mmCIF file with all atom_site columns, C-alpha atoms in Angstrom:
data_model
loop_
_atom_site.group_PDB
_atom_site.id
_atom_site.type_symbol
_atom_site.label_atom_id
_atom_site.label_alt_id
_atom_site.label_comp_id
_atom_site.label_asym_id
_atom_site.label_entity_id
_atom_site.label_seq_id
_atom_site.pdbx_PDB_ins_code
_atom_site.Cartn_x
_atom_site.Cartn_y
_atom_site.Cartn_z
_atom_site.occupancy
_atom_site.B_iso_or_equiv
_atom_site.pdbx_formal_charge
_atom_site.auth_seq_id
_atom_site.auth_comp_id
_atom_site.auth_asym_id
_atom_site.auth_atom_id
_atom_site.pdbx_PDB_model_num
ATOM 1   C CA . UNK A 1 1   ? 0.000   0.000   0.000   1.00 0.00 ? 1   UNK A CA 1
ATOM 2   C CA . UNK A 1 2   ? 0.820   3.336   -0.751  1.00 0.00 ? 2   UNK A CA 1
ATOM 3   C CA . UNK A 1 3   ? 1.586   5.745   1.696   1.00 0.00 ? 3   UNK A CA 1
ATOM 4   C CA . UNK A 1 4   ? -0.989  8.861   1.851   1.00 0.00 ? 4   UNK A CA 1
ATOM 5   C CA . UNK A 1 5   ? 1.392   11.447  1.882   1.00 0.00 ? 5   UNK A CA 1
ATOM 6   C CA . UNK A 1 6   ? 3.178   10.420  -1.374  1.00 0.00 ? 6   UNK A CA 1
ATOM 7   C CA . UNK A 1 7   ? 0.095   10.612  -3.441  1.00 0.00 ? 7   UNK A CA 1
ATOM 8   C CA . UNK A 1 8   ? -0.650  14.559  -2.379  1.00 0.00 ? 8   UNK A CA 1
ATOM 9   C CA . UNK A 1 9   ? 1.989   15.522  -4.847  1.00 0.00 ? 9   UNK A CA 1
ATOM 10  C CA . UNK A 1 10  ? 0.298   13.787  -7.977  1.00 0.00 ? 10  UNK A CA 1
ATOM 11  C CA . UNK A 1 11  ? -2.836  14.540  -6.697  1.00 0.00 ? 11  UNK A CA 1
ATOM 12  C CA . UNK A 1 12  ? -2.655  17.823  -6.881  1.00 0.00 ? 12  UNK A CA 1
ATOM 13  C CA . UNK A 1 13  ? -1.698  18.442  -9.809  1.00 0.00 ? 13  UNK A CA 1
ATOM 14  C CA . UNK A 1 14  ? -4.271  16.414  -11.307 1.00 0.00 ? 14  UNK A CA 1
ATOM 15  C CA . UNK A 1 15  ? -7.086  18.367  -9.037  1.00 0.00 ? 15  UNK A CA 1
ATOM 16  C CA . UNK A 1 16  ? -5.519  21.540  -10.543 1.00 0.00 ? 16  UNK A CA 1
ATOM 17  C CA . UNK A 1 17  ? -4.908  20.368  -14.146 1.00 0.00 ? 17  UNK A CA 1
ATOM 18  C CA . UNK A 1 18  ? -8.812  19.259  -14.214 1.00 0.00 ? 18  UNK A CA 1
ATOM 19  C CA . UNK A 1 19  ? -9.611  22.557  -12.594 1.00 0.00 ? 19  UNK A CA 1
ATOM 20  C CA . UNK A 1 20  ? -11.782 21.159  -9.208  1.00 0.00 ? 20  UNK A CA 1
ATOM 21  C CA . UNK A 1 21  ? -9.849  23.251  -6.931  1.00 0.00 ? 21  UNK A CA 1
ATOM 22  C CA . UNK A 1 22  ? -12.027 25.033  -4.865  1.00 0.00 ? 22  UNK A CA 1
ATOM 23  C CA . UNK A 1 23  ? -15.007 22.855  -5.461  1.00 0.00 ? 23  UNK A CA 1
ATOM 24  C CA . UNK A 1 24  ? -17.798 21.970  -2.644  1.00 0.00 ? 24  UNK A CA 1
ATOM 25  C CA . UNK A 1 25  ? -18.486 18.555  -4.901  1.00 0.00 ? 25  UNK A CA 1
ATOM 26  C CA . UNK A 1 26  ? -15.062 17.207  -4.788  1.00 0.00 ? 26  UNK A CA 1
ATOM 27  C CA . UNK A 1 27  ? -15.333 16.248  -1.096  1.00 0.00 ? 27  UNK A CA 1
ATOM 28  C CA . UNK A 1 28  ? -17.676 13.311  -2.840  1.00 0.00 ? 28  UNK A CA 1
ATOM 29  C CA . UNK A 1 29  ? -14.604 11.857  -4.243  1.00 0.00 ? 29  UNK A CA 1
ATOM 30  C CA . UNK A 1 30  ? -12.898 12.005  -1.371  1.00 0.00 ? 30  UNK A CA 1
ATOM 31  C CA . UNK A 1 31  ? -16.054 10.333  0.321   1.00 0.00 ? 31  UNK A CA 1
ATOM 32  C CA . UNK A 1 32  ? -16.159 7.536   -2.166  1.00 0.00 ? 32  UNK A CA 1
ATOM 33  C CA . UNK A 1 33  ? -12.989 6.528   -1.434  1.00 0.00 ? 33  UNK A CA 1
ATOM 34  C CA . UNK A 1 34  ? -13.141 6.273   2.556   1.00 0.00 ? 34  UNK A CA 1
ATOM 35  C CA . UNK A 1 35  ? -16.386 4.264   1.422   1.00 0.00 ? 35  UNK A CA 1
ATOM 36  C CA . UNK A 1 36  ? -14.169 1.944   -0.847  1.00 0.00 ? 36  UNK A CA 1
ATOM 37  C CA . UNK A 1 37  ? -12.520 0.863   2.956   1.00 0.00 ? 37  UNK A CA 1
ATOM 38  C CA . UNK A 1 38  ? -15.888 0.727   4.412   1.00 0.00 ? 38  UNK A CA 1
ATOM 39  C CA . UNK A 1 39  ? -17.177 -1.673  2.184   1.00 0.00 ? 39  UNK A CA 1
ATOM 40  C CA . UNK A 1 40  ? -14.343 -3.654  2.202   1.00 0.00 ? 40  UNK A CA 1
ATOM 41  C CA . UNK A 1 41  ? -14.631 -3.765  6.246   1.00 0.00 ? 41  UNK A CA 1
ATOM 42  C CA . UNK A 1 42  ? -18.368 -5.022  5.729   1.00 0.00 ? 42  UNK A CA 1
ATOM 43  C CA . UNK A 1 43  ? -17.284 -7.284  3.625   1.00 0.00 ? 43  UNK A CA 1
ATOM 44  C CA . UNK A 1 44  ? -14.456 -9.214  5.707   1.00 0.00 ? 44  UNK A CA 1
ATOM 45  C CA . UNK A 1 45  ? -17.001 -9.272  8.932   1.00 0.00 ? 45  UNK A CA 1
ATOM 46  C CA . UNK A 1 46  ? -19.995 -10.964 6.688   1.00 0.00 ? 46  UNK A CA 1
ATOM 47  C CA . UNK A 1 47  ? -17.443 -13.311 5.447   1.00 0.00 ? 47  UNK A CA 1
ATOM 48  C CA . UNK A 1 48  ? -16.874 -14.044 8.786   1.00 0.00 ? 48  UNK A CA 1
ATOM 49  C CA . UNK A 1 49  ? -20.172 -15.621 9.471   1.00 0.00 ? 49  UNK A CA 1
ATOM 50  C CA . UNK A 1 50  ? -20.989 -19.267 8.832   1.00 0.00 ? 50  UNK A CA 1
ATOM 51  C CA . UNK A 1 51  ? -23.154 -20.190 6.007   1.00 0.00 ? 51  UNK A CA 1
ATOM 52  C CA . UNK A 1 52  ? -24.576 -22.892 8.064   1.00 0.00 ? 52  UNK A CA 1
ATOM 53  C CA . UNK A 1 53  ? -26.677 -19.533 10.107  1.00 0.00 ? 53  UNK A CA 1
ATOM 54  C CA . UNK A 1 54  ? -27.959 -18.868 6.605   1.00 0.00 ? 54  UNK A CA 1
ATOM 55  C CA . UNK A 1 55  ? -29.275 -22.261 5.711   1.00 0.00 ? 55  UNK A CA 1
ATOM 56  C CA . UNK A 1 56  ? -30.960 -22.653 9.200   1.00 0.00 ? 56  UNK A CA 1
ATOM 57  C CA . UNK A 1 57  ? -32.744 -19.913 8.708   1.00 0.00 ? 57  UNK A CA 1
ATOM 58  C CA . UNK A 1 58  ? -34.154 -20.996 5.490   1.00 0.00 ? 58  UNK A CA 1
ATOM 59  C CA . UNK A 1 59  ? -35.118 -24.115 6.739   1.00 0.00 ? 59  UNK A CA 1
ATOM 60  C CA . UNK A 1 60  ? -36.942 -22.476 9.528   1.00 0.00 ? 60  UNK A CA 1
ATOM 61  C CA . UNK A 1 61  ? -38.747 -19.988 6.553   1.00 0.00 ? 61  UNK A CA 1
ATOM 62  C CA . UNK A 1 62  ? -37.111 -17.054 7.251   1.00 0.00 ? 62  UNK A CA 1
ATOM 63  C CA . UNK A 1 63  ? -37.046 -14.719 4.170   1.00 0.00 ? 63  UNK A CA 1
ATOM 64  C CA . UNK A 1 64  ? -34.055 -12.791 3.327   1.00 0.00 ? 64  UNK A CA 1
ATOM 65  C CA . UNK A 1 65  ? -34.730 -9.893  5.078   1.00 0.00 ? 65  UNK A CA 1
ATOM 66  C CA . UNK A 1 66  ? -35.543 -11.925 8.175   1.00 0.00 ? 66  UNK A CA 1
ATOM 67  C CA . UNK A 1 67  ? -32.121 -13.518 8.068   1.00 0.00 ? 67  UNK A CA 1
ATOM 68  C CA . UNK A 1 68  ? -30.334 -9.712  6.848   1.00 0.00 ? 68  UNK A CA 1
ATOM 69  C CA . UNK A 1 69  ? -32.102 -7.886  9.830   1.00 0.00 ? 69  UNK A CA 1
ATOM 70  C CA . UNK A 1 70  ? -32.847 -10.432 12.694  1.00 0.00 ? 70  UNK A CA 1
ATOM 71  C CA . UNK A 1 71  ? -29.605 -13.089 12.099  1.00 0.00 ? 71  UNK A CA 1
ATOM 72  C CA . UNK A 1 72  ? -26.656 -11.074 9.873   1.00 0.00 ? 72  UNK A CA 1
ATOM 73  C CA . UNK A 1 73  ? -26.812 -7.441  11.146  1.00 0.00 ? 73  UNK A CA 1
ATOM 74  C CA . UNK A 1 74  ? -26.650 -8.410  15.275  1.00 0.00 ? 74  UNK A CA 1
ATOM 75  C CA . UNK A 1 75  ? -23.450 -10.408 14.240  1.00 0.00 ? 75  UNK A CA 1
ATOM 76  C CA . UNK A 1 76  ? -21.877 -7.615  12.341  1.00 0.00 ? 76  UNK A CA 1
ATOM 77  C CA . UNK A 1 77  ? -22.667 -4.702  15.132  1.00 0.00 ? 77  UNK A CA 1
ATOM 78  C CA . UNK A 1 78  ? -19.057 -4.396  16.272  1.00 0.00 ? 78  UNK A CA 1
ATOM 79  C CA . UNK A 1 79  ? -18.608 -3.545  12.353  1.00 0.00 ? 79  UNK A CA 1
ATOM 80  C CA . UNK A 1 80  ? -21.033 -1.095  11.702  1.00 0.00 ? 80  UNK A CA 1
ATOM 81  C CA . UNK A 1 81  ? -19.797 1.024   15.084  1.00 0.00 ? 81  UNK A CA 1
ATOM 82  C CA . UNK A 1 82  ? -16.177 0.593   13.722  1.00 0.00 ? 82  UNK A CA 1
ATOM 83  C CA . UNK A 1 83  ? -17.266 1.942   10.151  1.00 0.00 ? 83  UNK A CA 1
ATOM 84  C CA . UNK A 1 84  ? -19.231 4.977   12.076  1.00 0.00 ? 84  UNK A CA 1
ATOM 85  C CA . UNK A 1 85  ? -15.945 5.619   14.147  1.00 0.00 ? 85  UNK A CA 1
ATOM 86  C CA . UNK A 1 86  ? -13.901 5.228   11.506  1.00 0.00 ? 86  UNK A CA 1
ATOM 87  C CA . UNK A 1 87  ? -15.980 7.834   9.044   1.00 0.00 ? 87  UNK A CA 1
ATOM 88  C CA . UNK A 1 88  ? -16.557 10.154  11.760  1.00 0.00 ? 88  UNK A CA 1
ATOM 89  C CA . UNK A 1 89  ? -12.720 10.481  12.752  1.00 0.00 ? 89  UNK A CA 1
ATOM 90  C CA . UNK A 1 90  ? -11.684 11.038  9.138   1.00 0.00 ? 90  UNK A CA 1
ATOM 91  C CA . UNK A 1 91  ? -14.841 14.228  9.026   1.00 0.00 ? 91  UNK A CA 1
ATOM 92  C CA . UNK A 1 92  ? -13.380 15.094  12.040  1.00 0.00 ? 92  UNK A CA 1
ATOM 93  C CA . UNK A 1 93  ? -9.740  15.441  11.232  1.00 0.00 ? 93  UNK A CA 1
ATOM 94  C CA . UNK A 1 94  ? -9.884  15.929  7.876   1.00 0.00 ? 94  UNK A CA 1
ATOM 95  C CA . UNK A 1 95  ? -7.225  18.989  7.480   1.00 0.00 ? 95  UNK A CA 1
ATOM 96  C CA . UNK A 1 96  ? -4.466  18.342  4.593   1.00 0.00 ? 96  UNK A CA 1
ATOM 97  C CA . UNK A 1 97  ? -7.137  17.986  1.623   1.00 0.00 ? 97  UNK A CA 1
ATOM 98  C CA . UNK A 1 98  ? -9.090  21.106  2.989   1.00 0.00 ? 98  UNK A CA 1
ATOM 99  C CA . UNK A 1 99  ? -5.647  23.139  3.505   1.00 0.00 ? 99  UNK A CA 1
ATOM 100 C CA . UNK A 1 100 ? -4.581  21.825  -0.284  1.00 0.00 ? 100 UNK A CA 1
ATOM 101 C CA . UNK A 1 101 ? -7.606  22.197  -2.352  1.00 0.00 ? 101 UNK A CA 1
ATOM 102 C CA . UNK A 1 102 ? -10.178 25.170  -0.313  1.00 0.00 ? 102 UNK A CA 1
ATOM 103 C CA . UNK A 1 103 ? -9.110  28.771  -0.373  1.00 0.00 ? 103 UNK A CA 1
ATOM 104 C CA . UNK A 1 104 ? -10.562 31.711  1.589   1.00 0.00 ? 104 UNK A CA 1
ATOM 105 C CA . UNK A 1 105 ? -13.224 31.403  4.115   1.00 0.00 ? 105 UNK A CA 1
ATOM 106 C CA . UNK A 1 106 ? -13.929 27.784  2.859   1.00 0.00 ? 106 UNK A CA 1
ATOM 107 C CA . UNK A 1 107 ? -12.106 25.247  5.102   1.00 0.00 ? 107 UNK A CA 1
ATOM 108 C CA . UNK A 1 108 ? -13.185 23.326  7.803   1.00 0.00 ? 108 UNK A CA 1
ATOM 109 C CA . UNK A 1 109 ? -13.014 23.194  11.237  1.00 0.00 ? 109 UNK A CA 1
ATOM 110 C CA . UNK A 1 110 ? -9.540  21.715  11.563  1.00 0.00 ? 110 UNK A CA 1
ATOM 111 C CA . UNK A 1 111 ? -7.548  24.221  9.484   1.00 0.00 ? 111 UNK A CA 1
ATOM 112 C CA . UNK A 1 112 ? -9.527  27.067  11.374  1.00 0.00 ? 112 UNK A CA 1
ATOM 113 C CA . UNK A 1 113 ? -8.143  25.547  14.793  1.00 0.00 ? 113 UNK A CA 1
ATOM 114 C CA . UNK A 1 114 ? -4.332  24.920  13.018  1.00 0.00 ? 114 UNK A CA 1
ATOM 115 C CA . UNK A 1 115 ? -5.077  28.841  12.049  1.00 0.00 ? 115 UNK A CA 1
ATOM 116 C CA . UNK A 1 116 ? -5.347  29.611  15.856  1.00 0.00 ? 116 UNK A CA 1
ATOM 117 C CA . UNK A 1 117 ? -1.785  27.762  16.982  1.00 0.00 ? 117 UNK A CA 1
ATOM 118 C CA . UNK A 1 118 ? 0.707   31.056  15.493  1.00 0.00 ? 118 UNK A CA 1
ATOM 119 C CA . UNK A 1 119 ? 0.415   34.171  16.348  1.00 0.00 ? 119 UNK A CA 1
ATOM 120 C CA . UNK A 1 120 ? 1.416   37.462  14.460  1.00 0.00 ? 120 UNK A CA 1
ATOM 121 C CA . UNK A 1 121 ? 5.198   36.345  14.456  1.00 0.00 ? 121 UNK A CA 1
ATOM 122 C CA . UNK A 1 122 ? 4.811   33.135  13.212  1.00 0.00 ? 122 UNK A CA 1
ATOM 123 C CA . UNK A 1 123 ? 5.844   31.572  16.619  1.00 0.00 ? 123 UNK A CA 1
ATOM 124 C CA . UNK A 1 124 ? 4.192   28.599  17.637  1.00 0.00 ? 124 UNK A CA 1
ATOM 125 C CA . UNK A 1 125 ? 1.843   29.059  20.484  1.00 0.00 ? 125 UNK A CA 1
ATOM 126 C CA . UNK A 1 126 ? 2.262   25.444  22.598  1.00 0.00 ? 126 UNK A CA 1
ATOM 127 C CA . UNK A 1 127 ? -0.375  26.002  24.993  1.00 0.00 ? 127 UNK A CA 1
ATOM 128 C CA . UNK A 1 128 ? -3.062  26.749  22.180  1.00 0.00 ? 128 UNK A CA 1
ATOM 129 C CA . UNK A 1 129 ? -2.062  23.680  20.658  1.00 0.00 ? 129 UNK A CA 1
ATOM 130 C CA . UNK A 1 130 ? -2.443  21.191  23.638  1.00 0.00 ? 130 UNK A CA 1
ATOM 131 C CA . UNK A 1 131 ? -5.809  22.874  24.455  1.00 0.00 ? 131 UNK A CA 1
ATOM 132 C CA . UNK A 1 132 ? -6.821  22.227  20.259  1.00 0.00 ? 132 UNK A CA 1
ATOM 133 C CA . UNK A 1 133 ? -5.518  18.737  20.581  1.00 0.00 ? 133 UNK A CA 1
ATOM 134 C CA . UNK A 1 134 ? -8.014  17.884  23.677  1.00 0.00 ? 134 UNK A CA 1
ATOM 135 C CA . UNK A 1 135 ? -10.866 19.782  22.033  1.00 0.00 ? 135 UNK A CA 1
ATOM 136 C CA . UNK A 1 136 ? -9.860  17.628  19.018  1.00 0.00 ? 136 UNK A CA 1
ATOM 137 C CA . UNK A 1 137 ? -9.991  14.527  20.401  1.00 0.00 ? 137 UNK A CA 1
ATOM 138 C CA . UNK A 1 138 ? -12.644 14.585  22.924  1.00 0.00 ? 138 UNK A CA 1
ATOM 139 C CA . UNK A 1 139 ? -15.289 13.790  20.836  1.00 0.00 ? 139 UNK A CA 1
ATOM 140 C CA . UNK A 1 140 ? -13.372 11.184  19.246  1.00 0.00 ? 140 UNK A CA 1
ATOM 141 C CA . UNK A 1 141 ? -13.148 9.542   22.818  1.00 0.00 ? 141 UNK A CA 1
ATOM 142 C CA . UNK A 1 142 ? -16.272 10.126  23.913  1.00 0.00 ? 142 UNK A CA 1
ATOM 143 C CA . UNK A 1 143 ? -17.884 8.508   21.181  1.00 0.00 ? 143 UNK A CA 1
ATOM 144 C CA . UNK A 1 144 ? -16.030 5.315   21.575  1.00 0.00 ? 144 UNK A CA 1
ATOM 145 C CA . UNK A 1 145 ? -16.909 5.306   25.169  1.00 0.00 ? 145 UNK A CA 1
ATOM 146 C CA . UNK A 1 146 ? -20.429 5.676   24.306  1.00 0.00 ? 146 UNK A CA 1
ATOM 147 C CA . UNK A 1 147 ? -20.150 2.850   22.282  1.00 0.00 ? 147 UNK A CA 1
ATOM 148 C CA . UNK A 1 148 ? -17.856 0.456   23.738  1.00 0.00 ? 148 UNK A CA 1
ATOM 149 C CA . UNK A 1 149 ? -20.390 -1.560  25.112  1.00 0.00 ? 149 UNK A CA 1
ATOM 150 C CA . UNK A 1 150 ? -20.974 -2.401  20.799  1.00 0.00 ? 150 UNK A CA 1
ATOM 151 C CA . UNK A 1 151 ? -17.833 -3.660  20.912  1.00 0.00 ? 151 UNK A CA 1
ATOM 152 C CA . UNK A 1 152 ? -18.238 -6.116  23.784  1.00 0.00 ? 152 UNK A CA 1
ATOM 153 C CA . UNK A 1 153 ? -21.523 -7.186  22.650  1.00 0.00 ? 153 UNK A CA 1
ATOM 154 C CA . UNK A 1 154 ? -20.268 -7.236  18.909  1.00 0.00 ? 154 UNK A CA 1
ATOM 155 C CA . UNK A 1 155 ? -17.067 -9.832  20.491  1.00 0.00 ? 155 UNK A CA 1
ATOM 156 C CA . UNK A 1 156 ? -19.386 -11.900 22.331  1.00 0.00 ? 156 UNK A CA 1
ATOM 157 C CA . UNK A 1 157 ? -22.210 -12.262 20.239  1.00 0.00 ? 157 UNK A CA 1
ATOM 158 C CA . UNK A 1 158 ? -22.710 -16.010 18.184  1.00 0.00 ? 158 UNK A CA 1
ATOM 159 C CA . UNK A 1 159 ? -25.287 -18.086 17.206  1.00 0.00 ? 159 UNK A CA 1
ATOM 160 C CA . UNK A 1 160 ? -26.497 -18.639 20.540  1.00 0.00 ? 160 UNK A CA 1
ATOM 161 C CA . UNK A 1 161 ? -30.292 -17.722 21.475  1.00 0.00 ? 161 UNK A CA 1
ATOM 162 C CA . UNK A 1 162 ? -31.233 -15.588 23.739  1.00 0.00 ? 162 UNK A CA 1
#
């Protein structure tokens, strides 16, 4: 795998050669391909589940969206709160595409807190900068405390009733 920051280069210039610099609809690109990852993700944890849940199922009449809503999706839980972690803490700190390809008053919230860490002679202001980082991250934390009990459930859960 490539790493990220050797593709900004190339990317780029390809963003500026098409002329899509400073476009609100380019962030769907950018979307499409965190959703490459999350669909990949699903993928791997419904692979993970026997067939033999499947054919059970059937043989007890369920329909498909019986065995997609009240068998598959409770098994997969622990993915779908990783895949809403996961897109929410790229949103959240999304800053080198909005610093490369938005000018002007149209960048997000994490290039208008980077803004706030130098003052007027360019020196770096420290304490700004820790205070950012745990404004930053808090709601990262707090949402997988909120849903750490997912995870739990999501690692325990199996083909047992009940």
């Amino acid at each position: 795998m490539i790493p990220y920051m050797v593709t900004i280069i190339p990317l780029y210039l390809l963003i500026v050669k098409i002329k899509l610099v400073d476009q609100r609809w380019l962030w769907l690109l950018f979307g499409l391909q965190r959703l490459l990852f999350i669909i990949f993700l699903f993928r791997q944890y419904f692979s993970t589940i026997p067939i033999s849940f499947e054919e059970s199922a059937r043989v007890e009449g369920a329909r498909r969206f019986q065995i997609f809503f009240l068998i598959m999706f409770p098994l997969v839980q622990t993915g779908v709160v990783i895949a809403g972690i996961f897109t929410f803490q790229w949103s959240w700190s999304n800053y080198v595409m909005p610093v490369l390809f938005l000018t002007g008053e149209k960048v997000t919230l994490a290039v208008k807190l980077a803004i706030g860490y130098v003052d007027i002679k360019e020196n770096i202001l420290y304490n700004v900068g820790m205070a950012g980082i745990i404004y930053y991250t808090l709601p990262i934390v707090i949402i997988f405390f909120a849903l750490q009990k997912r995870f739990i459930a999501g690692l325990l859960a199996g083909g047992l009733k009940g």
